[in-house]
Amino acid sequence: MIESPGLKKFVQVVVAVVVFLLLILTGIRLLLTETFVRFEYNQDSFPADPYGMTKEERLKYAPIALEFLLNGAEDSFLGDLKFDDGTILYNERELSHMVDVQALTQVFLKVWYVSAAGFLVIWVWAWRGNWLDEFRRMLSVAGLSTIVVLGTLILLMLLSFDMIFVGFHRIFFQGDTWLFLYSDTLIRLFPEKFWRDAFILVGAFSFLGGITLWLGLRKKSS
């Protein structure tokens, strides 16, 4: 067991933060896949492109955009893309935004890796120090904390998705660099429904993960 009350509180806070980050970022990483893109586009309720881009074209270009976020390539990876009629896929404003999103995605991935490493270190420490039961209780509390935070965010999102969406962009991006015309390729590939579903699914995944930790490990540690 951890003898120092101060150290115990500190470790509990670290575990809560690590669990929250792991759940959120794992959910995000699962959505940064062609599987999620295809799931979205195959829904009957997914809006058609009013400017004529076909479903096949969307399924061709959207995964490339996601690949750019993950591979760390130069902006020419997207900038060189053209439609069949020879017009460029992305304008300068869109390319600039995608570079910003790529940088943010790379930061998210690093935080995800560090959180996973931190979780593993604490687990090994608990195992070697013979306080695994205490660690399970900490995970249960971390699950409850995640539920409370995400429950609040999900409620706000259901009440006003636009507020959450705008708030997210104002936190992570400067000025209005993330605002585009409806005729821009990024909006045509990823309309509001895409992002609404993504936010909801990440929240639901993390919320269910929190419930699993809270109830499952509480029983095991009681």
mmCIF file of C-alpha atoms in Angstrom:
data_model
loop_
_atom_site.group_PDB
_atom_site.id
_atom_site.type_symbol
_atom_site.label_atom_id
_atom_site.label_comp_id
_atom_site.label_asym_id
_atom_site.label_seq_id
_atom_site.Cartn_x
_atom_site.Cartn_y
_atom_site.Cartn_z
ATOM 1 C CA MET A 1 0.000 0.000 0.000
ATOM 2 C CA ILE A 2 0.955 3.642 -0.385
ATOM 3 C CA GLU A 3 1.703 4.876 3.113
ATOM 4 C CA SER A 4 1.754 8.626 2.491
ATOM 5 C CA PRO A 5 -1.752 10.185 2.267
ATOM 6 C CA GLY A 6 -0.361 13.005 0.123
ATOM 7 C CA LEU A 7 1.255 10.619 -2.323
ATOM 8 C CA LYS A 8 -1.895 8.519 -2.428
ATOM 9 C CA LYS A 9 -4.002 11.556 -3.377
ATOM 10 C CA PHE A 10 -1.475 12.555 -6.025
ATOM 11 C CA VAL A 11 -1.479 9.074 -7.564
ATOM 12 C CA GLN A 12 -5.294 9.044 -7.548
ATOM 13 C CA VAL A 13 -5.369 12.320 -9.475
ATOM 14 C CA VAL A 14 -2.773 11.023 -11.956
ATOM 15 C CA VAL A 15 -4.757 7.808 -12.470
ATOM 16 C CA ALA A 16 -7.972 9.776 -13.029
ATOM 17 C CA VAL A 17 -6.310 12.019 -15.627
ATOM 18 C CA VAL A 18 -4.600 9.104 -17.372
ATOM 19 C CA VAL A 19 -7.816 7.079 -17.550
ATOM 20 C CA PHE A 20 -9.785 10.042 -18.900
ATOM 21 C CA LEU A 21 -7.171 10.727 -21.576
ATOM 22 C CA LEU A 22 -6.859 7.072 -22.549
ATOM 23 C CA LEU A 23 -10.607 6.668 -22.985
ATOM 24 C CA ILE A 24 -11.085 9.898 -24.946
ATOM 25 C CA LEU A 25 -8.016 9.493 -27.152
ATOM 26 C CA THR A 26 -8.659 5.810 -27.820
ATOM 27 C CA GLY A 27 -12.130 6.759 -28.972
ATOM 28 C CA ILE A 28 -10.701 9.451 -31.248
ATOM 29 C CA ARG A 29 -8.105 7.080 -32.678
ATOM 30 C CA LEU A 30 -10.768 4.505 -33.498
ATOM 31 C CA LEU A 31 -12.612 7.117 -35.542
ATOM 32 C CA LEU A 32 -9.528 8.163 -37.506
ATOM 33 C CA THR A 33 -10.043 5.181 -39.786
ATOM 34 C CA GLU A 34 -11.568 4.427 -43.153
ATOM 35 C CA THR A 35 -13.975 2.084 -41.350
ATOM 36 C CA PHE A 36 -15.657 5.001 -39.597
ATOM 37 C CA VAL A 37 -15.770 7.018 -42.829
ATOM 38 C CA ARG A 38 -17.512 4.162 -44.624
ATOM 39 C CA PHE A 39 -19.898 3.707 -41.699
ATOM 40 C CA GLU A 40 -20.904 7.369 -41.936
ATOM 41 C CA TYR A 41 -21.292 7.507 -45.706
ATOM 42 C CA ASN A 42 -23.339 4.311 -45.761
ATOM 43 C CA GLN A 43 -25.992 5.735 -43.449
ATOM 44 C CA ASP A 44 -29.226 6.628 -45.229
ATOM 45 C CA SER A 45 -29.388 9.838 -43.208
ATOM 46 C CA PHE A 46 -25.943 11.034 -44.318
ATOM 47 C CA PRO A 47 -26.473 14.155 -46.455
ATOM 48 C CA ALA A 48 -25.618 14.075 -50.138
ATOM 49 C CA ASP A 49 -23.192 16.655 -51.456
ATOM 50 C CA PRO A 50 -25.302 19.503 -52.896
ATOM 51 C CA TYR A 51 -22.461 20.339 -55.308
ATOM 52 C CA GLY A 52 -22.433 16.924 -56.937
ATOM 53 C CA MET A 53 -19.616 14.932 -55.344
ATOM 54 C CA THR A 54 -20.607 11.278 -55.519
ATOM 55 C CA LYS A 55 -20.408 8.806 -52.672
ATOM 56 C CA GLU A 56 -17.624 6.998 -54.509
ATOM 57 C CA GLU A 57 -15.617 10.225 -54.767
ATOM 58 C CA ARG A 58 -16.129 10.930 -51.083
ATOM 59 C CA LEU A 59 -14.967 7.425 -50.206
ATOM 60 C CA LYS A 60 -11.915 8.020 -52.379
ATOM 61 C CA TYR A 61 -10.844 11.375 -50.965
ATOM 62 C CA ALA A 62 -11.962 11.284 -47.303
ATOM 63 C CA PRO A 63 -9.608 8.430 -46.271
ATOM 64 C CA ILE A 64 -6.712 10.306 -47.892
ATOM 65 C CA ALA A 65 -7.489 13.304 -45.675
ATOM 66 C CA LEU A 66 -7.438 11.065 -42.583
ATOM 67 C CA GLU A 67 -4.196 9.451 -43.733
ATOM 68 C CA PHE A 68 -2.626 12.904 -43.958
ATOM 69 C CA LEU A 69 -3.467 13.567 -40.314
ATOM 70 C CA LEU A 70 -1.685 10.389 -39.243
ATOM 71 C CA ASN A 71 1.337 10.174 -41.530
ATOM 72 C CA GLY A 72 2.935 13.585 -40.887
ATOM 73 C CA ALA A 73 3.352 14.254 -44.622
ATOM 74 C CA GLU A 74 3.916 17.673 -46.215
ATOM 75 C CA ASP A 75 0.860 19.663 -47.330
ATOM 76 C CA SER A 76 1.614 18.667 -50.936
ATOM 77 C CA PHE A 77 0.192 15.253 -49.987
ATOM 78 C CA LEU A 78 -3.215 16.964 -50.191
ATOM 79 C CA GLY A 79 -2.290 20.002 -52.256
ATOM 80 C CA ASP A 80 -1.472 17.920 -55.325
ATOM 81 C CA LEU A 81 -4.865 16.206 -55.353
ATOM 82 C CA LYS A 82 -7.249 17.109 -58.166
ATOM 83 C CA PHE A 83 -10.758 16.211 -59.202
ATOM 84 C CA ASP A 84 -11.269 14.306 -62.431
ATOM 85 C CA ASP A 85 -11.924 17.582 -64.240
ATOM 86 C CA GLY A 86 -8.497 18.895 -63.201
ATOM 87 C CA THR A 87 -9.567 21.400 -60.539
ATOM 88 C CA ILE A 88 -7.689 21.320 -57.238
ATOM 89 C CA LEU A 89 -9.303 19.495 -54.343
ATOM 90 C CA TYR A 90 -8.322 21.913 -51.578
ATOM 91 C CA ASN A 91 -7.767 25.668 -51.611
ATOM 92 C CA GLU A 92 -5.025 27.383 -49.602
ATOM 93 C CA ARG A 93 -7.269 28.050 -46.609
ATOM 94 C CA GLU A 94 -8.298 24.412 -46.431
ATOM 95 C CA LEU A 95 -4.704 23.210 -46.750
ATOM 96 C CA SER A 96 -3.598 25.573 -43.981
ATOM 97 C CA HIS A 97 -6.327 24.250 -41.712
ATOM 98 C CA MET A 98 -5.463 20.638 -42.471
ATOM 99 C CA VAL A 99 -1.835 21.326 -41.559
ATOM 100 C CA ASP A 100 -3.055 22.714 -38.216
ATOM 101 C CA VAL A 101 -5.304 19.688 -37.684
ATOM 102 C CA GLN A 102 -2.428 17.364 -38.548
ATOM 103 C CA ALA A 103 -0.228 19.040 -35.932
ATOM 104 C CA LEU A 104 -3.008 18.743 -33.329
ATOM 105 C CA THR A 105 -3.578 15.093 -34.244
ATOM 106 C CA GLN A 106 0.114 14.335 -33.813
ATOM 107 C CA VAL A 107 0.010 15.953 -30.361
ATOM 108 C CA PHE A 108 -3.059 13.898 -29.456
ATOM 109 C CA LEU A 109 -1.300 10.711 -30.533
ATOM 110 C CA LYS A 110 1.778 11.528 -28.449
ATOM 111 C CA VAL A 111 -0.406 12.235 -25.415
ATOM 112 C CA TRP A 112 -2.163 8.922 -26.056
ATOM 113 C CA TYR A 113 1.159 7.049 -26.112
ATOM 114 C CA VAL A 114 2.406 8.831 -22.980
ATOM 115 C CA SER A 115 -0.870 8.130 -21.167
ATOM 116 C CA ALA A 116 -0.656 4.444 -22.076
ATOM 117 C CA ALA A 117 2.949 4.325 -20.878
ATOM 118 C CA GLY A 118 2.000 6.122 -17.659
ATOM 119 C CA PHE A 119 -0.826 3.672 -17.025
ATOM 120 C CA LEU A 120 1.553 0.743 -17.538
ATOM 121 C CA VAL A 121 4.148 2.250 -15.179
ATOM 122 C CA ILE A 122 1.574 2.747 -12.408
ATOM 123 C CA TRP A 123 0.207 -0.756 -12.920
ATOM 124 C CA VAL A 124 3.698 -2.271 -12.622
ATOM 125 C CA TRP A 125 4.378 -0.115 -9.552
ATOM 126 C CA ALA A 126 1.128 -1.339 -7.969
ATOM 127 C CA TRP A 127 1.943 -4.929 -8.821
ATOM 128 C CA ARG A 128 5.515 -4.802 -7.530
ATOM 129 C CA GLY A 129 4.475 -2.776 -4.489
ATOM 130 C CA ASN A 130 1.605 -5.129 -3.588
ATOM 131 C CA TRP A 131 -1.124 -2.475 -3.791
ATOM 132 C CA LEU A 132 -3.096 -3.762 -6.773
ATOM 133 C CA ASP A 133 -6.346 -3.653 -4.774
ATOM 134 C CA GLU A 134 -5.744 0.026 -4.086
ATOM 135 C CA PHE A 135 -4.990 0.547 -7.771
ATOM 136 C CA ARG A 136 -8.283 -1.109 -8.713
ATOM 137 C CA ARG A 137 -10.122 1.239 -6.361
ATOM 138 C CA MET A 138 -8.323 4.187 -7.965
ATOM 139 C CA LEU A 139 -9.390 2.972 -11.399
ATOM 140 C CA SER A 140 -12.968 2.653 -10.179
ATOM 141 C CA VAL A 141 -12.912 6.237 -8.881
ATOM 142 C CA ALA A 142 -11.298 7.360 -12.146
ATOM 143 C CA GLY A 143 -14.129 5.692 -14.040
ATOM 144 C CA LEU A 144 -16.684 7.575 -11.941
ATOM 145 C CA SER A 145 -14.860 10.864 -12.510
ATOM 146 C CA THR A 146 -14.889 10.204 -16.243
ATOM 147 C CA ILE A 147 -18.630 9.543 -16.135
ATOM 148 C CA VAL A 148 -19.310 12.837 -14.372
ATOM 149 C CA VAL A 149 -17.173 14.924 -16.756
ATOM 150 C CA LEU A 150 -18.404 13.226 -19.919
ATOM 151 C CA GLY A 151 -21.995 13.157 -18.728
ATOM 152 C CA THR A 152 -21.851 16.938 -18.414
ATOM 153 C CA LEU A 153 -20.253 17.339 -21.842
ATOM 154 C CA ILE A 154 -22.722 14.967 -23.505
ATOM 155 C CA LEU A 155 -25.639 16.849 -21.947
ATOM 156 C CA LEU A 156 -24.247 20.146 -23.230
ATOM 157 C CA MET A 157 -23.693 18.593 -26.649
ATOM 158 C CA LEU A 158 -27.275 17.344 -26.823
ATOM 159 C CA LEU A 159 -28.532 20.774 -25.805
ATOM 160 C CA SER A 160 -26.245 22.663 -28.178
ATOM 161 C CA PHE A 161 -23.818 20.792 -30.400
ATOM 162 C CA ASP A 162 -22.865 24.037 -32.120
ATOM 163 C CA MET A 163 -21.649 25.491 -28.828
ATOM 164 C CA ILE A 164 -19.380 22.502 -28.169
ATOM 165 C CA PHE A 165 -18.158 22.385 -31.765
ATOM 166 C CA VAL A 166 -17.353 26.100 -31.873
ATOM 167 C CA GLY A 167 -15.795 25.985 -28.404
ATOM 168 C CA PHE A 168 -13.523 23.109 -29.408
ATOM 169 C CA HIS A 169 -12.254 24.992 -32.447
ATOM 170 C CA ARG A 170 -11.749 28.221 -30.545
ATOM 171 C CA ILE A 171 -9.612 26.383 -28.000
ATOM 172 C CA PHE A 172 -7.414 24.521 -30.485
ATOM 173 C CA PHE A 173 -7.325 26.848 -33.513
ATOM 174 C CA GLN A 174 -6.582 30.530 -33.939
ATOM 175 C CA GLY A 175 -9.152 33.017 -35.154
ATOM 176 C CA ASP A 176 -11.594 31.870 -37.820
ATOM 177 C CA THR A 177 -9.183 29.698 -39.788
ATOM 178 C CA TRP A 178 -11.530 26.740 -39.355
ATOM 179 C CA LEU A 179 -14.535 28.416 -41.026
ATOM 180 C CA PHE A 180 -15.253 27.450 -44.635
ATOM 181 C CA LEU A 181 -17.781 27.895 -47.405
ATOM 182 C CA TYR A 182 -20.329 25.145 -47.976
ATOM 183 C CA SER A 183 -18.785 24.730 -51.428
ATOM 184 C CA ASP A 184 -15.328 23.978 -49.988
ATOM 185 C CA THR A 185 -14.144 20.381 -50.249
ATOM 186 C CA LEU A 186 -13.675 19.885 -46.506
ATOM 187 C CA ILE A 187 -17.318 20.722 -45.814
ATOM 188 C CA ARG A 188 -18.462 18.577 -48.725
ATOM 189 C CA LEU A 189 -16.458 15.598 -47.463
ATOM 190 C CA PHE A 190 -17.120 16.134 -43.760
ATOM 191 C CA PRO A 191 -20.477 17.882 -43.192
ATOM 192 C CA GLU A 192 -21.795 18.691 -39.736
ATOM 193 C CA LYS A 193 -23.429 15.270 -39.315
ATOM 194 C CA PHE A 194 -20.024 13.605 -39.637
ATOM 195 C CA TRP A 195 -18.649 15.637 -36.730
ATOM 196 C CA ARG A 196 -21.811 15.376 -34.665
ATOM 197 C CA ASP A 197 -21.695 11.580 -34.914
ATOM 198 C CA ALA A 198 -17.951 11.571 -34.178
ATOM 199 C CA PHE A 199 -18.397 13.623 -30.991
ATOM 200 C CA ILE A 200 -21.284 11.445 -29.855
ATOM 201 C CA LEU A 201 -19.458 8.168 -30.526
ATOM 202 C CA VAL A 202 -16.269 9.279 -28.763
ATOM 203 C CA GLY A 203 -18.350 10.456 -25.818
ATOM 204 C CA ALA A 204 -20.378 7.240 -25.714
ATOM 205 C CA PHE A 205 -17.272 5.042 -25.980
ATOM 206 C CA SER A 206 -15.544 6.922 -23.154
ATOM 207 C CA PHE A 207 -18.714 7.060 -21.031
ATOM 208 C CA LEU A 208 -19.229 3.301 -21.314
ATOM 209 C CA GLY A 209 -15.548 2.758 -20.533
ATOM 210 C CA GLY A 210 -15.955 4.853 -17.395
ATOM 211 C CA ILE A 211 -19.024 2.874 -16.336
ATOM 212 C CA THR A 212 -17.166 -0.404 -16.900
ATOM 213 C CA LEU A 213 -14.262 0.712 -14.709
ATOM 214 C CA TRP A 214 -16.475 2.175 -12.008
ATOM 215 C CA LEU A 215 -18.827 -0.771 -11.598
ATOM 216 C CA GLY A 216 -16.536 -3.629 -12.596
ATOM 217 C CA LEU A 217 -13.539 -2.729 -10.472
ATOM 218 C CA ARG A 218 -15.617 -1.477 -7.553
ATOM 219 C CA LYS A 219 -17.053 -4.956 -7.206
ATOM 220 C CA LYS A 220 -13.639 -6.585 -7.510
ATOM 221 C CA SER A 221 -12.083 -4.316 -4.895
ATOM 222 C CA SER A 222 -14.934 -4.525 -2.388
#
